[in-house]
Amino acid sequence: MNLVNNARDALEDQPEKWVRLHVTEENDFVEISVTDSGKGISRNIQEKIFQPFFTTKELGKGTGLGLSIAKGIVESHRGALYYDSFCANTRFIVRLPKLQPQPHSQAA
Ligand SMILES: Nc1ncnc2c1ncn2[C@@H]1O[C@H](COP(=O)(O)OP(=O)(O)OP(=O)(O)O)[C@@H](O)[C@H]1O
Ligand SMILES: [Mg+2]
């Protein structure tokens, strides 16, 4: 949700507006990418976007917590959430292992 909301916010002032979600499967992983028609995030901002409370949005619009919380959730499932700097547009990738570790069963 946060990736899609970020895409929507980024496109507000862009003439070309689209968001593409793509899901691929690769051995033990699934990859979900969210790409928007923006032209990428500048390198100096890229370094900060996953920091809690970092936002470029106006006061009252963003808390700057979305990406850091999403990254924490994905990592708690042994996955990864990262910005794809090779894409000509703006793309974030969520990579999740298909198998999750089973919780230890309690002895009766
Ligand atoms: N698709 C995107 N295009 C351009 N910049 C982005 C995009 N996604 C994230 N960013 C940048 O990363 C910053 C941090 O994003 P994050 O989701 O953590 O916080 P936020 O969207 O500002 O606030 P919140 O998610 O708490 O409402 C954004 O303020 C913006 O500068
Ligand atoms: Mg956000």
PDB file of C-alpha atoms in Angstrom, residues 33-69:
ATOM      1  CA  SER A  33       7.801  -4.622  -8.329  1.00  0.00           C
ATOM      2  CA  VAL A  34       5.989  -1.303  -8.180  1.00  0.00           C
ATOM      3  CA  THR A  35       7.060   1.026 -10.969  1.00  0.00           C
ATOM      4  CA  ASP A  36       5.718   4.493 -11.619  1.00  0.00           C
ATOM      5  CA  SER A  37       6.150   6.889 -14.524  1.00  0.00           C
ATOM      6  CA  GLY A  38       8.390   9.198 -12.485  1.00  0.00           C
ATOM      7  CA  LYS A  39      11.982   9.545 -13.629  1.00  0.00           C
ATOM      8  CA  GLY A  40      13.663   7.954 -10.622  1.00  0.00           C
ATOM      9  CA  ILE A  41      14.889   9.343  -7.312  1.00  0.00           C
ATOM     10  CA  SER A  42      18.048  11.451  -7.217  1.00  0.00           C
ATOM     11  CA  ARG A  43      21.077   9.734  -5.715  1.00  0.00           C
ATOM     12  CA  ASN A  44      21.398  12.019  -2.689  1.00  0.00           C
ATOM     13  CA  ILE A  45      17.758  11.356  -1.740  1.00  0.00           C
ATOM     14  CA  GLN A  46      18.000   7.611  -2.481  1.00  0.00           C
ATOM     15  CA  GLU A  47      20.455   7.325   0.430  1.00  0.00           C
ATOM     16  CA  LYS A  48      17.856   8.626   2.875  1.00  0.00           C
ATOM     17  CA  ILE A  49      14.470   7.281   1.793  1.00  0.00           C
ATOM     18  CA  PHE A  50      14.540   4.244   4.110  1.00  0.00           C
ATOM     19  CA  GLN A  51      15.389   6.315   7.177  1.00  0.00           C
ATOM     20  CA  PRO A  52      12.476   6.705   9.604  1.00  0.00           C
ATOM     21  CA  PHE A  53      10.902  10.176   9.366  1.00  0.00           C
ATOM     22  CA  PHE A  54      12.682  11.117   6.128  1.00  0.00           C
ATOM     23  CA  THR A  55      10.120  12.765   3.862  1.00  0.00           C
ATOM     24  CA  THR A  56      10.142  15.293   1.041  1.00  0.00           C
ATOM     25  CA  LYS A  57       6.397  15.811   1.396  1.00  0.00           C
ATOM     26  CA  GLU A  58       4.883  18.942   2.830  1.00  0.00           C
ATOM     27  CA  LEU A  59       3.999  19.161   6.510  1.00  0.00           C
ATOM     28  CA  GLY A  60       0.902  17.095   7.273  1.00  0.00           C
ATOM     29  CA  LYS A  61       1.184  15.017   4.094  1.00  0.00           C
ATOM     30  CA  GLY A  62       3.802  12.373   4.913  1.00  0.00           C
ATOM     31  CA  THR A  63       5.353  11.098   8.119  1.00  0.00           C
ATOM     32  CA  GLY A  64       8.365   9.587   6.366  1.00  0.00           C
ATOM     33  CA  LEU A  65       7.685   6.243   8.058  1.00  0.00           C
ATOM     34  CA  GLY A  66       6.161   4.295   5.164  1.00  0.00           C
ATOM     35  CA  LEU A  67       9.299   2.857   3.592  1.00  0.00           C
ATOM     36  CA  SER A  68      11.075   2.110   6.866  1.00  0.00           C
ATOM     37  CA  ILE A  69       8.005   0.266   8.243  1.00  0.00           C
TER      38      ILE A  69
END
